[in-house]
GROMACS .gro file of C-alpha atoms in nm:
model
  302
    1UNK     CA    1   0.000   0.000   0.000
    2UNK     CA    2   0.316   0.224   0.059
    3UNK     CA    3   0.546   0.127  -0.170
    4UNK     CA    4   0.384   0.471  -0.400
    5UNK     CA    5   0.551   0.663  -0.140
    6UNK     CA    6   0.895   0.532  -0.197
    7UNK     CA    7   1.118   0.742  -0.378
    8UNK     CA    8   0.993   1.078  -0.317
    9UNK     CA    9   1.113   1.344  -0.133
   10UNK     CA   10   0.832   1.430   0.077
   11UNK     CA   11   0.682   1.036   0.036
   12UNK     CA   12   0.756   1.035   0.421
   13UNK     CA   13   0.464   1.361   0.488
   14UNK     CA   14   0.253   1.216   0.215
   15UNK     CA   15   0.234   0.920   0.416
   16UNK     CA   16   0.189   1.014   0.692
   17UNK     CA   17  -0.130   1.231   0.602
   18UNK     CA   18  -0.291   0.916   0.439
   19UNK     CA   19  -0.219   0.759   0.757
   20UNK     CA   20  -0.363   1.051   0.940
   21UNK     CA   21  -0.650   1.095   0.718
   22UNK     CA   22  -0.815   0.759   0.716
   23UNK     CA   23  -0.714   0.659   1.067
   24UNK     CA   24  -0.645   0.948   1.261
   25UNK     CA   25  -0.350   1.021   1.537
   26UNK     CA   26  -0.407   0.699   1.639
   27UNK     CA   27  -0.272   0.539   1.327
   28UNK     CA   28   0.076   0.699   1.309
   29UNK     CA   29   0.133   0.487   1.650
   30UNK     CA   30   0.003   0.142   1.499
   31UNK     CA   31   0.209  -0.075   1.688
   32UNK     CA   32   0.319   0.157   1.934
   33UNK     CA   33   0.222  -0.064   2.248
   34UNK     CA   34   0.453  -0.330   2.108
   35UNK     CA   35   0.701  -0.122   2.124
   36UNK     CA   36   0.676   0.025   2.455
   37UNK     CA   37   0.686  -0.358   2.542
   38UNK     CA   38   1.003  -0.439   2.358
   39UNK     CA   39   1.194  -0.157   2.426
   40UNK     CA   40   1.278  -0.157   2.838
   41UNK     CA   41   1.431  -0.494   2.822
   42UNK     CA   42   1.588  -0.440   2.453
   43UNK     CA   43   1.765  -0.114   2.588
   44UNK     CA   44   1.857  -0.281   2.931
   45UNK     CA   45   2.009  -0.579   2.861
   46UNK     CA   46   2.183  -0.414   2.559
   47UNK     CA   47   2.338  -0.158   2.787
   48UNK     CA   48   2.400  -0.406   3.055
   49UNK     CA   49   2.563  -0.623   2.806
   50UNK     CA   50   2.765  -0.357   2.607
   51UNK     CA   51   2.933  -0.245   2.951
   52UNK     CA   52   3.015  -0.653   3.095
   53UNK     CA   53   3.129  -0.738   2.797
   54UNK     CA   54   3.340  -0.452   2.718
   55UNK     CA   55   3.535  -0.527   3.057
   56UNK     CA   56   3.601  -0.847   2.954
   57UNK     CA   57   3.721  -0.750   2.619
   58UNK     CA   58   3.882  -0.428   2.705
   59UNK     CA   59   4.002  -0.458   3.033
   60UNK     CA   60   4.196  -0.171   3.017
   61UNK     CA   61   4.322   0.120   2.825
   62UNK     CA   62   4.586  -0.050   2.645
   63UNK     CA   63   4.349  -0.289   2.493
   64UNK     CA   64   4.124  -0.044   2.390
   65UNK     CA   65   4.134  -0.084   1.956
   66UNK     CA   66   3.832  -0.002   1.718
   67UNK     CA   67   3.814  -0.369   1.659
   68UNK     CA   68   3.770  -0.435   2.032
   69UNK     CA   69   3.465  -0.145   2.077
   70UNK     CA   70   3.338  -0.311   1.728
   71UNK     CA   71   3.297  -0.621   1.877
   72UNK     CA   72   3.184  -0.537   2.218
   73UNK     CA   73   2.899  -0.355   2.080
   74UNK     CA   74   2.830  -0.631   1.853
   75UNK     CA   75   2.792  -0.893   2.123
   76UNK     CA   76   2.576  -0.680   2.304
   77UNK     CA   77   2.342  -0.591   2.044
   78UNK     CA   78   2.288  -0.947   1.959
   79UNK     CA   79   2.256  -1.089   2.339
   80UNK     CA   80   1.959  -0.816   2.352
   81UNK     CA   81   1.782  -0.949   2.037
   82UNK     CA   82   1.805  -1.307   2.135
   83UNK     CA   83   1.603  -1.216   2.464
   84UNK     CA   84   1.357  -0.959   2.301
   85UNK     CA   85   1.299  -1.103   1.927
   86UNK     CA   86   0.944  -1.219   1.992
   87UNK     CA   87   0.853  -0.887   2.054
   88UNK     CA   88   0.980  -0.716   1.762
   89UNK     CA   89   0.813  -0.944   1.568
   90UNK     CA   90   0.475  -0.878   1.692
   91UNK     CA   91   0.567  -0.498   1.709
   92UNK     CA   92   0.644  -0.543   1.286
   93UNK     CA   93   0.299  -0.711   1.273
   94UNK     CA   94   0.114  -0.452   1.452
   95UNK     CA   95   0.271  -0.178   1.243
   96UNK     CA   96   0.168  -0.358   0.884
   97UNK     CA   97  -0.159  -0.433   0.976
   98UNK     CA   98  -0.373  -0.176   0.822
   99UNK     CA   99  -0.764  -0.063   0.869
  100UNK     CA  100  -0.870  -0.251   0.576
  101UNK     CA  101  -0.710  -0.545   0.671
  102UNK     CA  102  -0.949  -0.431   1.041
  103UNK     CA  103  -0.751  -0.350   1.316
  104UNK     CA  104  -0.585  -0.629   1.513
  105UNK     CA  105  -0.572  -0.624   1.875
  106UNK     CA  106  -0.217  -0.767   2.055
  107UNK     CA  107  -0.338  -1.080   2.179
  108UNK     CA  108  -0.502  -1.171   1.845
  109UNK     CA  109  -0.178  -1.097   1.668
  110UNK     CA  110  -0.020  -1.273   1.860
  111UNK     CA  111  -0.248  -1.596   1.827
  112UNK     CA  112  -0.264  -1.501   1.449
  113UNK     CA  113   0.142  -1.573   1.396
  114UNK     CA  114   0.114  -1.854   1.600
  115UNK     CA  115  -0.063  -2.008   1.413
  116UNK     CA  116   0.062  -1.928   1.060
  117UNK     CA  117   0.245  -2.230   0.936
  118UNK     CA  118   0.114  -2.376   0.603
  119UNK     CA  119   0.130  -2.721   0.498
  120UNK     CA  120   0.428  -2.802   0.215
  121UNK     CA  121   0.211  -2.839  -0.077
  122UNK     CA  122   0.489  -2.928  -0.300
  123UNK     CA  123   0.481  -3.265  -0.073
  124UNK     CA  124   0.115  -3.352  -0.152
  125UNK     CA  125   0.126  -3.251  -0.514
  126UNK     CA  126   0.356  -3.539  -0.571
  127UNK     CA  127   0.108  -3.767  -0.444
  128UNK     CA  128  -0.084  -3.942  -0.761
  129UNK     CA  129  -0.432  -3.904  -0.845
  130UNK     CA  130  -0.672  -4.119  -1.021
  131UNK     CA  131  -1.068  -4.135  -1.058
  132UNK     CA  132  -1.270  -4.367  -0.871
  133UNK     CA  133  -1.210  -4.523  -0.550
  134UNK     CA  134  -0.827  -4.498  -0.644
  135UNK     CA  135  -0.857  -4.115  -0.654
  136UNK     CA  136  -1.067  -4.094  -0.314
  137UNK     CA  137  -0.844  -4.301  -0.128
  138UNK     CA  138  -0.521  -4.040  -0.273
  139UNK     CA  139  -0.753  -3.788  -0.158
  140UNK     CA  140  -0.809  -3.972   0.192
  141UNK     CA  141  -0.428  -3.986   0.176
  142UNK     CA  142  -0.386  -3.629   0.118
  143UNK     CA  143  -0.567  -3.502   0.405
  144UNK     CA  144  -0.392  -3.758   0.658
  145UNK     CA  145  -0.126  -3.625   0.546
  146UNK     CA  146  -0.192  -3.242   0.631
  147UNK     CA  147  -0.382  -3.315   0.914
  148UNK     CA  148  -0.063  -3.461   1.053
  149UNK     CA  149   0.134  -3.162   0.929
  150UNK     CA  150   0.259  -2.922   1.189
  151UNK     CA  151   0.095  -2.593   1.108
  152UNK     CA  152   0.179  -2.380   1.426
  153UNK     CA  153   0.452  -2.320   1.688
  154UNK     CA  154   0.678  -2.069   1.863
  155UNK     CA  155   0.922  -2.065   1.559
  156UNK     CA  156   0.700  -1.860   1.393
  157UNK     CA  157   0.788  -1.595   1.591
  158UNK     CA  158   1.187  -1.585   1.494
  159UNK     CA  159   1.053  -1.511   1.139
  160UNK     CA  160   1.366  -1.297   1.015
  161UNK     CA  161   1.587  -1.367   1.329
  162UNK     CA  162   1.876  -1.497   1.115
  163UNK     CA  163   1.892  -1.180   0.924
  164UNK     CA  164   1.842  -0.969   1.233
  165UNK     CA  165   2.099  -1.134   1.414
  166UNK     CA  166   2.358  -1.042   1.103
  167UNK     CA  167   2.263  -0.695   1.083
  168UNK     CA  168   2.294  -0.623   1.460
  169UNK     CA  169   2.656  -0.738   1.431
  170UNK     CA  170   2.729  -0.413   1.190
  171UNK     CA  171   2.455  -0.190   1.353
  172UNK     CA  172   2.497  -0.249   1.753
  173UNK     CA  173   2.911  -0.249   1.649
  174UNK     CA  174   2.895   0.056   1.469
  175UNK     CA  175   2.675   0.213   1.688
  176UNK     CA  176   2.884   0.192   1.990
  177UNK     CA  177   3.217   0.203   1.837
  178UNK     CA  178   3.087   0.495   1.704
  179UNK     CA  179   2.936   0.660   1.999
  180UNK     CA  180   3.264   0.586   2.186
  181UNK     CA  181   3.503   0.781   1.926
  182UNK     CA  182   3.329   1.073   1.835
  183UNK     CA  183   3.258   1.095   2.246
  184UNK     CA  184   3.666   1.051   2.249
  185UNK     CA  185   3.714   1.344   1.990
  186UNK     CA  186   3.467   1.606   2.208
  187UNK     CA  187   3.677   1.493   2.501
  188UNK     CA  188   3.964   1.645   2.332
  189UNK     CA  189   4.192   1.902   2.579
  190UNK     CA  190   4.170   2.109   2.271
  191UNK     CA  191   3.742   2.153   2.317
  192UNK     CA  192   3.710   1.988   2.669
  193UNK     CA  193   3.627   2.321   2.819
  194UNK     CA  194   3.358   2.377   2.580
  195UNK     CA  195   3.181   1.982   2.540
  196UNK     CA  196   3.256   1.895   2.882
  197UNK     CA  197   3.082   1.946   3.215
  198UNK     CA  198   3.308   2.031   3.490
  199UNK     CA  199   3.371   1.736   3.774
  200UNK     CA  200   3.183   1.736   4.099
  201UNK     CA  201   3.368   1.629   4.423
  202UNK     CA  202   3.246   1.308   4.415
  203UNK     CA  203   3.305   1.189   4.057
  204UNK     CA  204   3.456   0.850   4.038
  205UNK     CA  205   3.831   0.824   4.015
  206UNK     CA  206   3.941   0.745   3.655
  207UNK     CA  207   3.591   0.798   3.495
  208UNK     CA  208   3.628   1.078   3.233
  209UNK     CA  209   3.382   1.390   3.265
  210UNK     CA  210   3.017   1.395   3.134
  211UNK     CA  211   2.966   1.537   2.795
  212UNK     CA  212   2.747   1.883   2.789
  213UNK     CA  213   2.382   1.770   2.632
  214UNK     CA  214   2.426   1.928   2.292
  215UNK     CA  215   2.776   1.732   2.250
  216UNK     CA  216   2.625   1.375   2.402
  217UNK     CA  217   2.347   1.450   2.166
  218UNK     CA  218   2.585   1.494   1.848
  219UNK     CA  219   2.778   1.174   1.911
  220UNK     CA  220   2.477   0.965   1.995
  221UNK     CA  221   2.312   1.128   1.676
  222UNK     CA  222   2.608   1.028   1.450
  223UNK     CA  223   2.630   0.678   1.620
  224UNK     CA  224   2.251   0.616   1.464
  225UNK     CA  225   2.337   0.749   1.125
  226UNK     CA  226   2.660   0.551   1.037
  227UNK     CA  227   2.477   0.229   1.225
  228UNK     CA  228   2.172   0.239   1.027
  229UNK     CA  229   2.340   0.317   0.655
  230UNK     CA  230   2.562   0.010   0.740
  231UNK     CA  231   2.308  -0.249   0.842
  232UNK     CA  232   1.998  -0.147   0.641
  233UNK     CA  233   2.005  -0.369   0.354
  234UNK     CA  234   1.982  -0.662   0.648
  235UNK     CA  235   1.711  -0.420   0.788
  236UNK     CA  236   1.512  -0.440   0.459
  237UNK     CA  237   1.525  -0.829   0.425
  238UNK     CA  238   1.463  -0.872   0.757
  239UNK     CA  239   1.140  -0.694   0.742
  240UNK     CA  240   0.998  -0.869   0.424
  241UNK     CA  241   1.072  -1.228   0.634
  242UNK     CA  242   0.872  -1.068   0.931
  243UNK     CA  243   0.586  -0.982   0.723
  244UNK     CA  244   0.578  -1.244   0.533
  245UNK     CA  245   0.285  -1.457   0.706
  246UNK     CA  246   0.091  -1.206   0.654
  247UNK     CA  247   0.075  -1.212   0.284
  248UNK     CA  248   0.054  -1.463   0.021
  249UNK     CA  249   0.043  -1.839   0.147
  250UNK     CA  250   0.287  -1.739   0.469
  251UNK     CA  251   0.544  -1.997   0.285
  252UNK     CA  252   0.906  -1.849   0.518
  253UNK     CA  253   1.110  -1.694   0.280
  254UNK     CA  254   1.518  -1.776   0.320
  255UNK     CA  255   1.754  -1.506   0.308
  256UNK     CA  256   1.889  -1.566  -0.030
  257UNK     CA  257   1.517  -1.631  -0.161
  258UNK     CA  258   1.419  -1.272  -0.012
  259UNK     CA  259   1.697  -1.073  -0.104
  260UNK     CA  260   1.645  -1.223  -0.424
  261UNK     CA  261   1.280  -1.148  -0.440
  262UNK     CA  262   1.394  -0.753  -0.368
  263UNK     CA  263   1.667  -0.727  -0.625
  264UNK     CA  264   1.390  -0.864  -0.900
  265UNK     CA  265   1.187  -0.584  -0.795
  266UNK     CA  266   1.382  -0.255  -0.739
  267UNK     CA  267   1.716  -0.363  -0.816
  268UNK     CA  268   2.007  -0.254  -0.548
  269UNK     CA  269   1.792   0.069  -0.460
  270UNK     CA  270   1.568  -0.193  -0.335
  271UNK     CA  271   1.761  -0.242  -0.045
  272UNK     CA  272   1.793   0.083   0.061
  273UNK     CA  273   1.408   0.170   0.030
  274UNK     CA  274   1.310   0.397   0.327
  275UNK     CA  275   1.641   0.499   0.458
  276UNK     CA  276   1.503   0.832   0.465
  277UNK     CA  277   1.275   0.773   0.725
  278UNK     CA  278   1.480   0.510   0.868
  279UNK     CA  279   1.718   0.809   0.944
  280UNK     CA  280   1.472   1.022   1.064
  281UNK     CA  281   1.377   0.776   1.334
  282UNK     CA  282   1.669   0.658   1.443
  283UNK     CA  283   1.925   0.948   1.453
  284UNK     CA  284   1.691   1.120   1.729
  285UNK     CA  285   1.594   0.796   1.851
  286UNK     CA  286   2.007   0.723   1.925
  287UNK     CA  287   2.108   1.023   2.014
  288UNK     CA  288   1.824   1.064   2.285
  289UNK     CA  289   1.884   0.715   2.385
  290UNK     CA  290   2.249   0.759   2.453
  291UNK     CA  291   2.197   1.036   2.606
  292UNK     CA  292   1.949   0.930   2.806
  293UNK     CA  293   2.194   0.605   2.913
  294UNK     CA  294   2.491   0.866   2.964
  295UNK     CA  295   2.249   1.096   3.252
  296UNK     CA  296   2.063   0.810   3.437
  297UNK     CA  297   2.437   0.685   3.510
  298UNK     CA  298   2.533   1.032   3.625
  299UNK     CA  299   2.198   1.015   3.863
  300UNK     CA  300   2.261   0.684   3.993
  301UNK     CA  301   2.601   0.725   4.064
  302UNK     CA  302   2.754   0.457   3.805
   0.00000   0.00000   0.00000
């Protein structure tokens, strides 16, 4: 229903009236609870895991490399997905549900993926058929056989996972490695006295100083932009798996068999179809959430 909007300049406002106009305020936060949901534990256990992991793999400053933050941040961002997957899924689902497909409540979503899991056709069309009693008792055959077919479970909801998990490595890696430099660069003696706050009393020994709010929010905002350009294409595929019992016969498309499907239809700007957006979201949505990460340790004393 969207896919008019891709390509355009303003395709993101245009939307976004459409949206407004036949569902109101309400619709541009389709999905919204889901997300509330996902995001507490995502954000904790991604923080929590960034920071244990980082003194294991950097224990101190001489081991401190790019490579090192890279993969730190990598680790971290997939330990978070592992735990909070399930969610995303259903917050995906919520989203691309639209009214004339009627709205559809969490719990019925929910029961609605579980149960999407359609029986391998391709093994019952290679069953024969004949007329007559021979041809009723293929048929008889036929629906033994699906009514024996699993058709529902769990796994439903790790559509995409393998292609999440990949792009997290380059977007949770970048992210933080990237966060960490530029917050190294506005630490610089050169600017310190103009990105830094000044030390209380009872700062920790050998933690640097806080970053004013303008500078945390810079670096944070940078962190999103270089992580999403250089996991998106994983973003896009990922998305299409998600969706995909929710359209045509539900059959779980591979990775290779959806990026495949995307390159036959858009070619490589396929890939990269709503970055725009994409950017808009999550360059606020990083640099608030660093920053947000970066005070609460300041108030807690961490």
């Amino acid at each position: 229903m969207f896919a008019k909007y891709t390509g355009s300049s303003f395709g993101v406002l245009s939307a976004m009236k459409d949206i407004y106009g036949h569902e109101g305020s309400r619709g541009l936060f389709r999905g919204h609870s889901a997300t509330l949901l996902r995001i507490f534990p995502y954000a904790g256990i991604k923080f929590l895991a960034y920071e244990q992991i980082r003194a294991v793999i950097i224990p101190d400053k001489r081991y401190e490399t790019p490579f090192r933050r890279l993969i730190s941040g990598s680790l971290a961002g997939v330990t978070s997905v592992f735990f909070t997957y399930p969610l995303e899924v259903i917050r995906v689902r919520l989203a691309f549900e639209t009214k004339s497909q009627g709205r559809s409540p969490l719990i019925s979503i929910c029961r609605q993926i579980y149960n999407e899991q359609p029986v391998d056709k391709r093994a019952t069309a290679r069953l024969p058929s004949a007329p007559g009693p021979v041809g009723e008792a293929v048929n008889e055959t036929a629906k033994a056989f699906e009514a024996v077919t699993p058709r529902k479970g769990l796994v439903n909801f790790y559509r995409g996972f393998t292609p999440t998990i990949l792009g997290m490595l380059p977007y949770a890696g970048m992210s933080f490695l990237t966060h960490d430099t530029a917050t190294d660069l506005l630490r610089h003696p050169s600017i310190a006295q103009y990105t830094t706050l000044p030390k209380k009393p009872n700062h920790p020994p050998g933690k640097p100083a806080a970053l004013r709010s303008w500078a945390e929010l810079c670096a944070g905002g940078v962190a999103g932009l270089i992580s999403q350009t250089a996991s998106y294409p994983l973003e896009v595929i990922r998305r299409r798996m998600q969706v995909g019992g929710a359209v045509g016969d539900g059959h779980r498309l591979r990775i290779g068999e959806t990026a495949s499907m995307i390159w036959k239809e858009r070619g490589f700007r396929g890939f990269f179809v709503g970055l725009t957006i994409g950017y808009v979201k999550v360059i606020p949505l990083a640099a608030v959430s660093f920053y947000t990460y970066e005070r609460m340790k300041l108030v807690l004393g961490i």
